[in-house]
Coordinates of C-alpha atoms and ligand atoms in Angstrom, one line a residue:
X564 CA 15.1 20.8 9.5
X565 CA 17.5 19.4 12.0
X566 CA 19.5 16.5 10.8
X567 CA 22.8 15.6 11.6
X568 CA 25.3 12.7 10.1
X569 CA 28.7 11.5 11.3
X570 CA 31.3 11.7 8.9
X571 CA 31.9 7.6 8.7
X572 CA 28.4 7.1 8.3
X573 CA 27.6 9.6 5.9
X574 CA 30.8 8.1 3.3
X575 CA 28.7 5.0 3.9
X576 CA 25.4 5.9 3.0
X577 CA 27.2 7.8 0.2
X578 CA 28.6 4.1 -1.0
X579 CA 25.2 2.6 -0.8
X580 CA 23.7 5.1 -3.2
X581 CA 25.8 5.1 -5.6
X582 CA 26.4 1.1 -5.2
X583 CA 22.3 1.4 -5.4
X584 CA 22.0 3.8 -8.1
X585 CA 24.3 1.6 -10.7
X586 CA 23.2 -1.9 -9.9
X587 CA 19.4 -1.1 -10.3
X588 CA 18.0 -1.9 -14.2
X589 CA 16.6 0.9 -15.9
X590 CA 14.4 -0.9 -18.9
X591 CA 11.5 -2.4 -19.4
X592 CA 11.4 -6.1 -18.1
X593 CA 9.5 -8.1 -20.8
X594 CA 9.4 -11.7 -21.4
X595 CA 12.5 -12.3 -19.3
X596 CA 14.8 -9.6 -20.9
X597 CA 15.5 -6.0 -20.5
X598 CA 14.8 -3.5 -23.5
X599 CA 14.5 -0.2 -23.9
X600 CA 11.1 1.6 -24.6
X601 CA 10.3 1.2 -28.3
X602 CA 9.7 5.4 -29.1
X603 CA 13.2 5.3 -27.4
X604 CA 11.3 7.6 -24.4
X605 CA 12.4 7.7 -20.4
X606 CA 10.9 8.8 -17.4
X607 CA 13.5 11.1 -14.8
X608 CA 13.3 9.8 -11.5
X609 CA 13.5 12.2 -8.8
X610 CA 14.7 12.4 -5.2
X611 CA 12.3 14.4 -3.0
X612 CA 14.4 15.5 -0.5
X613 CA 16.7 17.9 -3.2
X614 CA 14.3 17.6 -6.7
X615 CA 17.3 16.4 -8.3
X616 CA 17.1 13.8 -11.1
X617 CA 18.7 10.4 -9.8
X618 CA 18.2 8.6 -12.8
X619 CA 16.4 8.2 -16.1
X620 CA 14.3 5.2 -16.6
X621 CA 12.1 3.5 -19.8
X622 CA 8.7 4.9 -19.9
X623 CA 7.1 2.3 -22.2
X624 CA 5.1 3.3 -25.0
X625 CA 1.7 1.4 -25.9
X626 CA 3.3 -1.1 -27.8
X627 CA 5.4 -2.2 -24.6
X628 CA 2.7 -2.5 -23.0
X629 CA 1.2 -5.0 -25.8
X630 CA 4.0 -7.0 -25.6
X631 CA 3.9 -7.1 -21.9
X632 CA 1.0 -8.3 -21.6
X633 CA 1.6 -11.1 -25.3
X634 CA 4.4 -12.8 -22.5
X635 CA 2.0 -12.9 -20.0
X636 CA -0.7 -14.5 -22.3
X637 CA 1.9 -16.6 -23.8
X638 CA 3.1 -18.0 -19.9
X639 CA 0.1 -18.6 -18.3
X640 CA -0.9 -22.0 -19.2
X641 CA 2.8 -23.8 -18.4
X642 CA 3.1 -21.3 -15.2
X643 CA -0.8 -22.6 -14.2
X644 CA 0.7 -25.8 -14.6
X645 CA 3.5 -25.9 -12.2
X646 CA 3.4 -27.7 -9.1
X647 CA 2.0 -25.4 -6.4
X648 CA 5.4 -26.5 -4.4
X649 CA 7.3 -25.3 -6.6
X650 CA 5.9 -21.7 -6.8
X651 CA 5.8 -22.0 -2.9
X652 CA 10.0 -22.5 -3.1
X653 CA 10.4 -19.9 -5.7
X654 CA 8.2 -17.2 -3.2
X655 CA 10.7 -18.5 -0.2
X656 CA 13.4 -17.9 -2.3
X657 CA 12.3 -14.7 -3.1
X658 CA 11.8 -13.9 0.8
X659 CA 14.9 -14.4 1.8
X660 CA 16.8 -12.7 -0.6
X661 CA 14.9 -9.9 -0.1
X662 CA 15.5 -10.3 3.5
X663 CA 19.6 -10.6 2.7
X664 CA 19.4 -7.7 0.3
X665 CA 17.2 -5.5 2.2
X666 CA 19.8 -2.9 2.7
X667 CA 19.9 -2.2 -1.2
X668 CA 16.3 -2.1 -1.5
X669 CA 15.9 0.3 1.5
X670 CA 17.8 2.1 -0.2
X671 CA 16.1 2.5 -3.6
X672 CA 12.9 3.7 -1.9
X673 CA 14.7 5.8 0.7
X674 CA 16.8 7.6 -2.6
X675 CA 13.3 8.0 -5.0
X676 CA 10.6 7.8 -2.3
X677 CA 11.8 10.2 0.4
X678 CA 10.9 7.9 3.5
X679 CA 13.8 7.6 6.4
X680 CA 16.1 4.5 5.7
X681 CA 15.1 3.2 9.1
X682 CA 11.0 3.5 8.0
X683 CA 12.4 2.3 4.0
X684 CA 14.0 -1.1 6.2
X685 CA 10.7 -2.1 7.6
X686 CA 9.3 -2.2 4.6
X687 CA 11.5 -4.3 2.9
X688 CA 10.6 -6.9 5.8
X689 CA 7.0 -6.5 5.8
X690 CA 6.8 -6.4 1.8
X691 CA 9.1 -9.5 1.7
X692 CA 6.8 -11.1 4.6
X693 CA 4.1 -11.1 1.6
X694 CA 6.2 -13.4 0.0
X695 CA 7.1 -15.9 3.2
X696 CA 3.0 -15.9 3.5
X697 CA 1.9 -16.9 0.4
X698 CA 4.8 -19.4 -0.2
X699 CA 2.8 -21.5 2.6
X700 CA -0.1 -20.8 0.9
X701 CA 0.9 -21.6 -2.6
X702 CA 0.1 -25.4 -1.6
X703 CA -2.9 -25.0 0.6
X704 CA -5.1 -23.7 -2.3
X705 CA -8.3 -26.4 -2.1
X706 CA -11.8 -27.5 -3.3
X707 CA -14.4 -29.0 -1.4
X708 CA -16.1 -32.5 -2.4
X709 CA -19.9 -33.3 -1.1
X710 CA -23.2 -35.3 -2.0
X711 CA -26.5 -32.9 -3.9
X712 CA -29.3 -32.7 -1.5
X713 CA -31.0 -35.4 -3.8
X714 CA -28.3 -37.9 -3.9
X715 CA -27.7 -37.9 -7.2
X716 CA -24.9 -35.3 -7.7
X717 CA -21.5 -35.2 -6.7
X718 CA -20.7 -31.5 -6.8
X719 CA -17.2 -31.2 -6.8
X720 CA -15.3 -27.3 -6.4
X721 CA -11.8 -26.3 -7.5
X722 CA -10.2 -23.3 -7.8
X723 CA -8.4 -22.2 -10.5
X724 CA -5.9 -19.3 -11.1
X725 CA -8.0 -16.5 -12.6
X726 CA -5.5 -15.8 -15.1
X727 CA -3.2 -13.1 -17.0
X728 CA -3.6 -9.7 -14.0
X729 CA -2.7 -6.2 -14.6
X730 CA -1.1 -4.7 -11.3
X731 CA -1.3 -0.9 -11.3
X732 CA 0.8 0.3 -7.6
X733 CA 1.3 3.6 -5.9
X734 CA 4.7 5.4 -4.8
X735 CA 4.0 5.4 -1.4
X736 CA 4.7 1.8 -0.5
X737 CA 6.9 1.3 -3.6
X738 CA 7.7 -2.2 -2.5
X739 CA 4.8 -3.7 0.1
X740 CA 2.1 -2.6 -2.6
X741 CA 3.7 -4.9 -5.1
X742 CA 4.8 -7.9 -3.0
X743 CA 1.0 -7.4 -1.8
X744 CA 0.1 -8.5 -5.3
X745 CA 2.8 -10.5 -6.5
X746 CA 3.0 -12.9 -3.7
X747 CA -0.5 -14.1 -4.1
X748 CA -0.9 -14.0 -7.8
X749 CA 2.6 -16.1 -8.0
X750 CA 1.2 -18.9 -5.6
X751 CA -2.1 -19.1 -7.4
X752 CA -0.4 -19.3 -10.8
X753 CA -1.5 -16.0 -12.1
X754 CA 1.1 -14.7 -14.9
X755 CA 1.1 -10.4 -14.2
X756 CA 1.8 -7.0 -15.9
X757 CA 3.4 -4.9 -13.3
X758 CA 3.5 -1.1 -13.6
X759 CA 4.8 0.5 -10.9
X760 CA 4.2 4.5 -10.3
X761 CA 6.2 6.4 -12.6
X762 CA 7.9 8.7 -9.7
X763 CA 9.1 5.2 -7.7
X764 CA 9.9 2.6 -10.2
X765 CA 12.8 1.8 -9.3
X766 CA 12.7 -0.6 -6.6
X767 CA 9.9 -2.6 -8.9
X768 CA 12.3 -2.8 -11.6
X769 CA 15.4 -4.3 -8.7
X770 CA 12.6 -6.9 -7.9
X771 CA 12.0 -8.1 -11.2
X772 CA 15.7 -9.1 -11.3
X773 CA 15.4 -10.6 -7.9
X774 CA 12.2 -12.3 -9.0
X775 CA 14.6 -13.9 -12.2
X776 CA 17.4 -14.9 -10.0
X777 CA 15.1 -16.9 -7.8
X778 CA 13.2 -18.8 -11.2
X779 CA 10.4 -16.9 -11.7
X780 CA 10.1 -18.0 -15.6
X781 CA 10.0 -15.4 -18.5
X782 CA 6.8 -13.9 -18.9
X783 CA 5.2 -14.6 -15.5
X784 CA 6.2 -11.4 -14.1
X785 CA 6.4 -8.4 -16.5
X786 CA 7.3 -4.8 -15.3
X787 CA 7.2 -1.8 -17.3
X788 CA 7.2 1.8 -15.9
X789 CA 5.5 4.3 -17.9
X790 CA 5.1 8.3 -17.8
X791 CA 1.9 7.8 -20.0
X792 CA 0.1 5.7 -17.8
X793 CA -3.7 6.5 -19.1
X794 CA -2.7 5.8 -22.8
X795 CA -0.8 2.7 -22.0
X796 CA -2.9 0.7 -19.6
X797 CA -6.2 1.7 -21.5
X798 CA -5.6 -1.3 -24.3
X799 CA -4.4 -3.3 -21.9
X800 CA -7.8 -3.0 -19.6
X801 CA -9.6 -3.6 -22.4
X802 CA -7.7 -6.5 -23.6
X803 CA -9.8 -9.9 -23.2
X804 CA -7.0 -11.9 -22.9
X805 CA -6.7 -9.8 -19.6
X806 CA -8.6 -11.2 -16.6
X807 CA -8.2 -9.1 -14.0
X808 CA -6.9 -5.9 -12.6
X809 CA -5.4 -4.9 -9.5
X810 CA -4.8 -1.3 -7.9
X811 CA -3.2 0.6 -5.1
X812 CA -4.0 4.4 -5.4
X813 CA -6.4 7.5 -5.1
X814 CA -9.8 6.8 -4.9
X815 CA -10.7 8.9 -8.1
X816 CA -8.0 7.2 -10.5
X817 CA -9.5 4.0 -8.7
X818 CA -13.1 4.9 -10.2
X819 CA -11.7 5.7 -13.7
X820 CA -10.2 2.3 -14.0
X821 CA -13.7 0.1 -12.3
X822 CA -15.3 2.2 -15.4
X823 CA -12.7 1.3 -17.8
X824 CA -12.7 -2.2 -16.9
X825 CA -16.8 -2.9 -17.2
X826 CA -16.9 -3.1 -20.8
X827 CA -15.0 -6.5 -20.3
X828 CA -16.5 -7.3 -17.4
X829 CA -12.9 -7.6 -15.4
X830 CA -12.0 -9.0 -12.2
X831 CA -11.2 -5.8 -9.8
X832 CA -9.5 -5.4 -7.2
X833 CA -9.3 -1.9 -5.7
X834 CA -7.0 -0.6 -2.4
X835 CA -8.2 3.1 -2.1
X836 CA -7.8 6.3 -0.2
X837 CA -8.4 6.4 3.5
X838 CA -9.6 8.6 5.8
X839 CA -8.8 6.8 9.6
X840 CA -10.3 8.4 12.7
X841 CA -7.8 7.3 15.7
X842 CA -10.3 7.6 18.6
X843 CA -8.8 8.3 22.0
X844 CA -11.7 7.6 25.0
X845 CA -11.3 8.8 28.5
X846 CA -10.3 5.6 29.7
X847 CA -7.9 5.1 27.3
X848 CA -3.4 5.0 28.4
X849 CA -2.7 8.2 27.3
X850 CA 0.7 6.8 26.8
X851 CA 0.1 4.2 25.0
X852 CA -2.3 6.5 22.3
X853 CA 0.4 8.8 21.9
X854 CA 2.8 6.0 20.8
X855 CA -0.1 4.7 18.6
X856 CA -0.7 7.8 17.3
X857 CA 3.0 8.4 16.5
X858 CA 3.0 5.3 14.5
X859 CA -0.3 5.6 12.8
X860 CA 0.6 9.5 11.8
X861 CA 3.9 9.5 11.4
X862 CA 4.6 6.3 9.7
X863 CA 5.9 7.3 5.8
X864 CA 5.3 11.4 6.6
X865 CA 1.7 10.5 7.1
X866 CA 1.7 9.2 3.1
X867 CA 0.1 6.3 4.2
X868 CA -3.5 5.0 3.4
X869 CA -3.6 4.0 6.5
X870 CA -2.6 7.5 8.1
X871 CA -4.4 8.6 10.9
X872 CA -6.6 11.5 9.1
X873 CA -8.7 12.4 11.9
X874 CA -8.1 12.5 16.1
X875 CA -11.0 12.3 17.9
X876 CA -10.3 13.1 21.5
X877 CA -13.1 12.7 24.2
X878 CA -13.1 16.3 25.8
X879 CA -11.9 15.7 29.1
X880 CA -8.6 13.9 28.0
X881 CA -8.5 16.3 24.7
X882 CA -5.8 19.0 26.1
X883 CA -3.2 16.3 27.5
X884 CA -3.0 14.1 24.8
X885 CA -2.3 17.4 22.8
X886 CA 0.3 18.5 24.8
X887 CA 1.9 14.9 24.8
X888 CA 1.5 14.2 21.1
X889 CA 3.0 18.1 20.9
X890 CA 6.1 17.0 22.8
X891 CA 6.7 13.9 20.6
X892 CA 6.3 15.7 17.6
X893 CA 8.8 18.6 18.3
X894 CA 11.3 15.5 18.9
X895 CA 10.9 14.6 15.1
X896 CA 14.4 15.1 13.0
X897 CA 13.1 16.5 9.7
X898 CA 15.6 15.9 6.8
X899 CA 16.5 13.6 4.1
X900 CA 16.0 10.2 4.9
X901 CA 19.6 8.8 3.7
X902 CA 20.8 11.2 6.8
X903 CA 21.6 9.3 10.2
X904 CA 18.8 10.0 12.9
X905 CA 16.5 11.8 10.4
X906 CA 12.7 10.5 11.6
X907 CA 11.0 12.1 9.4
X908 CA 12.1 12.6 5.1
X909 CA 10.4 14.7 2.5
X910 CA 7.0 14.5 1.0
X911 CA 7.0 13.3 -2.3
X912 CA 6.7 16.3 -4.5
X913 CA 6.1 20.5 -4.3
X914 CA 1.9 19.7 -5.0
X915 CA 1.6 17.4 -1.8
X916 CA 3.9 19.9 0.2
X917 CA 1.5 22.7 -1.6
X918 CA -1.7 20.2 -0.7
X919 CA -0.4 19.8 2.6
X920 CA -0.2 23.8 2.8
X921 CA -3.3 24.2 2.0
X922 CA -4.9 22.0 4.2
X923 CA -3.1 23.7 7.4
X924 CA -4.3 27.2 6.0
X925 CA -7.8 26.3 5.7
X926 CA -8.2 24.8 9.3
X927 CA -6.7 27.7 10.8
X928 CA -9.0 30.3 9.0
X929 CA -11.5 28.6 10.3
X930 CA -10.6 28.6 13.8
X931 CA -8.3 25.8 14.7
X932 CA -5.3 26.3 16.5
X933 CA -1.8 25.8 15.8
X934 CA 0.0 23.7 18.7
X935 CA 3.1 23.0 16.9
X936 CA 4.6 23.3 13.4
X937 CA 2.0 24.5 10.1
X938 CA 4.7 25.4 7.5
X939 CA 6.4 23.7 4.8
X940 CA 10.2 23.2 5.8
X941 CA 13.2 25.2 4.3
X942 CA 13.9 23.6 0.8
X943 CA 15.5 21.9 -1.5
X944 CA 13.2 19.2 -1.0
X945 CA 10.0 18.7 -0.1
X946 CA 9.7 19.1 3.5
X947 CA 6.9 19.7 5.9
X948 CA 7.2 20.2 9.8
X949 CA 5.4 18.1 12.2
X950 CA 2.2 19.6 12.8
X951 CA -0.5 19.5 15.4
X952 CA -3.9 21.4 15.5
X953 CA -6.3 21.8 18.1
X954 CA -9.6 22.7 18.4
X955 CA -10.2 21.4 14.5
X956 CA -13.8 22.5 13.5
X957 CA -15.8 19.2 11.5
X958 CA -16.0 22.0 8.7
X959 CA -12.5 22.4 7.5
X960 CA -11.2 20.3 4.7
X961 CA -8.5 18.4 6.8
X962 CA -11.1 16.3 8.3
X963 CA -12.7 15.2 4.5
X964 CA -9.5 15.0 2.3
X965 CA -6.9 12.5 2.8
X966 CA -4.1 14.8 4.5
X967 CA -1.0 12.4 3.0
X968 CA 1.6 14.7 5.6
X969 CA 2.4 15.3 9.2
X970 CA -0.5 16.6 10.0
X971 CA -2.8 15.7 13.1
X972 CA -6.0 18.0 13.5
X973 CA -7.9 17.1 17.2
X974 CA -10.5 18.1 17.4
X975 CA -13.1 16.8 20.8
X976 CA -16.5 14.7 21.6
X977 CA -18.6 14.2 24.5
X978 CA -19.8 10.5 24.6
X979 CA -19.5 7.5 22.3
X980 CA -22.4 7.6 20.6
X981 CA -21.1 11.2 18.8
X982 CA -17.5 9.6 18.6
X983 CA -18.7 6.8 16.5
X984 CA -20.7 9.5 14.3
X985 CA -17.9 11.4 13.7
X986 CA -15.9 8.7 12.8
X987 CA -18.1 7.1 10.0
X988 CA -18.8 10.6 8.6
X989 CA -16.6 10.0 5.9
X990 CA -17.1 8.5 2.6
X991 CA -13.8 6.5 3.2
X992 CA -13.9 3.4 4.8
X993 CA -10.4 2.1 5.3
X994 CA -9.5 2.0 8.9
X995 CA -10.1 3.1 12.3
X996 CA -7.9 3.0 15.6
X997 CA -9.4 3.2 18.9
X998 CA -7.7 3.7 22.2
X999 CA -10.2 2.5 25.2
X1000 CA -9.4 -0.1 28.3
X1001 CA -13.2 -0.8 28.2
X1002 CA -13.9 -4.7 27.0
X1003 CA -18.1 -3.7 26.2
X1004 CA -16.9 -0.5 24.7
X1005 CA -14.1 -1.8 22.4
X1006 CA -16.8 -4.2 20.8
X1007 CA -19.6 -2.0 20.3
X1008 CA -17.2 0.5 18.9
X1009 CA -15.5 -2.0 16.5
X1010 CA -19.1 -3.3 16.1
X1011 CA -20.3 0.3 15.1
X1012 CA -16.9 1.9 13.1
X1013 CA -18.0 1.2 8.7
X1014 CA -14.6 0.5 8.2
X1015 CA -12.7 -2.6 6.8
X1016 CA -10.4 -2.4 9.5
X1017 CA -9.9 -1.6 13.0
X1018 CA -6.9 -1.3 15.1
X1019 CA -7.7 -1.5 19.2
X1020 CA -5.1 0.3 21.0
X1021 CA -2.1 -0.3 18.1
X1022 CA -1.5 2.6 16.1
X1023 CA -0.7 -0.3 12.8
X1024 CA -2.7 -2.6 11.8
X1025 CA -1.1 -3.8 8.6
X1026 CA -0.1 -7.6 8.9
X1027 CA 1.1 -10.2 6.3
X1028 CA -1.6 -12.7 7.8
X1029 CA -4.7 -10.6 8.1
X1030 CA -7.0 -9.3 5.1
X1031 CA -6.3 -5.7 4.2
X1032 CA -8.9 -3.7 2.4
X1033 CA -11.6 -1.2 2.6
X1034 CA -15.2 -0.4 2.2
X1035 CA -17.1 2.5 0.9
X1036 CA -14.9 4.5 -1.5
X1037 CA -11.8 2.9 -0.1
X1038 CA -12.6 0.2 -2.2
X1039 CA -13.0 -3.7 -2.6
X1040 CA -11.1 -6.6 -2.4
X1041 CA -8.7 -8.4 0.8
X1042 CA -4.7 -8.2 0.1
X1043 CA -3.0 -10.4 2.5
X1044 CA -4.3 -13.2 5.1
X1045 CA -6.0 -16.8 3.6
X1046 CA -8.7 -14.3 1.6
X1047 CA -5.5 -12.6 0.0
X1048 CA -5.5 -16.1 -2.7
X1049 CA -9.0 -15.6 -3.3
X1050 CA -8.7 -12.6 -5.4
X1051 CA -6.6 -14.7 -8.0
X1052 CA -8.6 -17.7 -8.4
X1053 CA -11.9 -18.5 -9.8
X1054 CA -14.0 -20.9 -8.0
X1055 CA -15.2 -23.7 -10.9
X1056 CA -18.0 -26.5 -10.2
X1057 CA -18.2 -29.5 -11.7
X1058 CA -21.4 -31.4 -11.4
X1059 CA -21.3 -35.9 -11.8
X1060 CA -23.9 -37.5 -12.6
X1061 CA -24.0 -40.8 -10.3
X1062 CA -26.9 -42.7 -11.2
X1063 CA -28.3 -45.3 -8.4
X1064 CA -27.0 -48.6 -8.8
X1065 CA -29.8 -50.3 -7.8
Ligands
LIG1122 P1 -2.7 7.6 -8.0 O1 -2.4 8.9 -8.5 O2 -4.1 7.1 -8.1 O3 -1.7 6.6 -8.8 C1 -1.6 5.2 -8.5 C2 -1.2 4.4 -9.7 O4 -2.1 4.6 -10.8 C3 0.2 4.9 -10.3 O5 0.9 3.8 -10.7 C4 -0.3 5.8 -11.4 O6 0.7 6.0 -12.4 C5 -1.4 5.1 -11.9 N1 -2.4 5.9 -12.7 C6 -2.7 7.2 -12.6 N2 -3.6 7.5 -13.6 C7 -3.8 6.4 -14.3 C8 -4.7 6.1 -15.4 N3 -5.4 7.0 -16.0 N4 -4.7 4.8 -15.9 C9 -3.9 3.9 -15.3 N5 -3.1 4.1 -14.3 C10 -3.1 5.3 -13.8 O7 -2.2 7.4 -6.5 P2 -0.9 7.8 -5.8 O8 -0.8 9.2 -5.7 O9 0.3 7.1 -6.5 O10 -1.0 7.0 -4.4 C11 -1.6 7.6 -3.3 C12 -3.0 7.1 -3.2 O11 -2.9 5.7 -3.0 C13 -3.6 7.6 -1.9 O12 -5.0 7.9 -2.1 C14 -3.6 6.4 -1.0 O13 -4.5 6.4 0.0 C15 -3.7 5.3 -1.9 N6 -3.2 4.0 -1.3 C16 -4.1 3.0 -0.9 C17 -3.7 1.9 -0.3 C18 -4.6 0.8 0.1 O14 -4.2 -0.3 0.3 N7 -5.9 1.1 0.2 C19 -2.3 1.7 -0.2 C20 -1.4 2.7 -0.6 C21 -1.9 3.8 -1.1 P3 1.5 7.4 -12.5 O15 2.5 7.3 -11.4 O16 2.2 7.3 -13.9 O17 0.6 8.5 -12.4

């Protein structure tokens, strides 16, 4: 661990937590108002990089969650109701004062999430970009109008909201994952039950006020933390006067919830695990796969979905791009991300540092070298140092389980075909990078990867206007993009009878 901070700038990073820490609500928000959980419980909420408590919050009990989801119910018909524009304005509003306040909100997820405040600032922009997205989209959502084959019909298609949602999100993205959801359901005129991951709720709790102070009206967005999520959000799944769920989360939890949700027959939506490949062909700017694979590794400590899991090198390139990507990662300040210059912040908690660990131990016993790092960093906190393996063996467990650190196994292959093999052997199908200057190649590659998406020569691939989302056990469902609406509306036909007039 090697971070520094100036005296000036550490007093005001110092201001900005504790500013942070007492302006952020710590209840339930229901129906408009804050309240306290009903059994009276709280939830500590911890910073990773020194596993001290920052602050307690309400863990709602499973009556909170009834009533959650009673003001969502009760909204949902006047909130249908209101002219598209105006949820448009309210999501524009919400935009930019995210935007204004995205020092505060940085700040939040920096403080319980661990990420640098740097990294925590870009995702305030590209969560708040959710909202600026669907605000334009709020009005565009259409129908279609034509003539029946036999000229009798006219078959007329509107889309309506699909109704009360349930929105379950992870700790990585604390913000994006939400705004992911929120923005869409809000334009569509979906009223929502938000529960945010009990060891990052804060920053979901700071946007329900936001989301107020705009005119988001009581009931449309509920948010209530909870350190009992199975017990809680079990009635609620099985609610019918729920209509869909949303989640953002592990691929196992993911499964429980499709199997809690058949009985009723819900809407799912599912963002899942990941397991990316970042392909690197021998034609490929070494320089500029490096960079990408800076990004698409190191982005959030390698707690991304979106992390790359895997680097498949073709042989004869296999040794420099080590060395390089070696080089950039011994240039990584590990620390806590409030601290000036720090690049790299804590994982979330001792079992993903132990995880992490683990991972690292396993490759090497089974042959793979250490280039640079392989241990956990000196605590308090949650640290792990940049790590690069070579010579990775398809065996070890790094190359199956999502790593969620700053990790990158390499391992080597000799033509495409076996690149593209490698790649899909995975049950994950989130995303894949590929660094090539070939035109042919790029497309069959793209053509060939089984993922849901695929970044060419950009290490990020994540983007407001494009559909995000998996196949495989990564999941179902688009977030983001014109598809993004269609997950919170139901496509109804009416059939008219137009007899001849003749
Ligand atoms: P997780 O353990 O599956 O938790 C996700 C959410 O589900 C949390 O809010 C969690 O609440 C809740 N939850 C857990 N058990 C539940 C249950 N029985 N009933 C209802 N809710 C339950 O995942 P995580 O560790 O927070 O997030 C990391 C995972 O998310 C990774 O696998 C990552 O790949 C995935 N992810 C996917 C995407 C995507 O778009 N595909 C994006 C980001 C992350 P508690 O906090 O109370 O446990």
């Amino acid at each position: 661990m090697n971070s520094r901070t100036a005296p000036n700038e550490a007093a005001t990073t110092a201001r900005l937590r504790e500013t942070a820490l007492s302006q952020v609500p710590v209840g339930l928000f229901i129906n408009g108002e804050w309240r306290n959980a009903s059994d009276g419980r709280t939830i500590a909420v911890e910073d990773p990089a020194t596993g001290r408590t920052l602050t307690d919050v309400a863990s709602a009990a499973i009556g909170d969650g009834a009533a959650a989801l009673d003001a969502a119910v009760a909204a949902q018909t006047e909130w249908a109701a209101t002219p598209p524009r105006r949820r448009g304005e309210i999501l524009r509003a919400a935009f930019e004062l995210l935007t204004e306040r995205s020092d505060y909100f940085a700040m939040l997820m920096t403080l319980e999430m661990g990420k640098p405040l740097a990294q925590a600032k870009g995702e305030v922009i590209y969560g708040a970009e959710f909202f600026r997205w669907f605000s334009e989209e709020a009005v565009r959502i259409d129908g279609r109008w034509s003539t029946a084959p036999d000229g009798k019909t006219r078959l007329l298609t509107m889309r309506q909201p699909v109704g009360p949602t349930l929105m379950i999100t992870p700790w990585n993205f604390p913000l994006a994952m939400g705004t992911r959801k929120i923005g869409p359901a809000i334009a569509a005129g979906c009223t929502m039950v938000v529960k945010p991951a009990s060891q990052t709720p804060l920053t979901m709790l700071a946007l329900a006020d936001l989301l107020t102070e705009v005119g988001v009206p009581a009931g449309v967005v509920n948010v209530i933390p909870t350190g009992t999520s199975g017990q809680v959000m079990t009635p609620l799944i099985t609610d019918p006067r729920l209509r869909k769920l949303t989640f953002t989360g592990s691929t196992p939890v993911g499964k429980a919830l499709v199997k809690e949700s058949a009985d009723q027959l819900l809407r799912v939506s599912m963002e899942l695990g990941g397991n990316a490949p970042f392909l690197v062909f021998d034609d490929a700017d070494l320089d500029a796969a490096v960079d990408g694979a800076m990004l698409a590794k190191m982005r959030n400590m390698g707690e991304a979905c979106t992390a790359a899991n895997r680097f498949l090198v073709h042989e004869s390139v296999a040794d420099e791009f080590g060395r390089r990507l070696t080089a950039r990662m011994e240039a990584e300040v590990v620390g806590p991300g409030t601290h000036e210059g720090v690049t790299v912040g804590p994982l979330i908690d001792a079992k993903q540092q132990n995880k992490v660990t683990d991972l690292v131990n396993d490759a090497t016993s089974r042959g793979a070298d250490v280039l640079t790092g392989g241990q956990p960093g000196n605590g308090p906190g949650y640290f792990f140092t940049p790590t690069v393996l070579a010579n990775v063996p398809q065996e070890a467990n790094v190359f199956r389980e999502e790593i969620f650190g700053p990790v990158a196994p390499i391992t080597t292959f000799s033509d495409d075909d076996k690149a593209v093999q490698l790649a899909n052997d995975t049950e994950y199908g989130l995303v894949a990078y590929v660094f090539t200057a070939g035109l042919e190649r790029t497309i069959r590659v793209a053509e060939s990867l089984e993922f849901g998406m695929v970044g060419i020569n950009q290490g990020i691939v994540s983007n407001p206007a494009a559909p995000f989302g998996g196949v495989k056990q990564s999941g179902f469902g688009r977030e983001g993009g014109p598809e993004g609406i269609n997950e919170y509306v139901e496509t109804k036909y009416v059939g008219i009878n137009l007899p001849s007039s003749s």
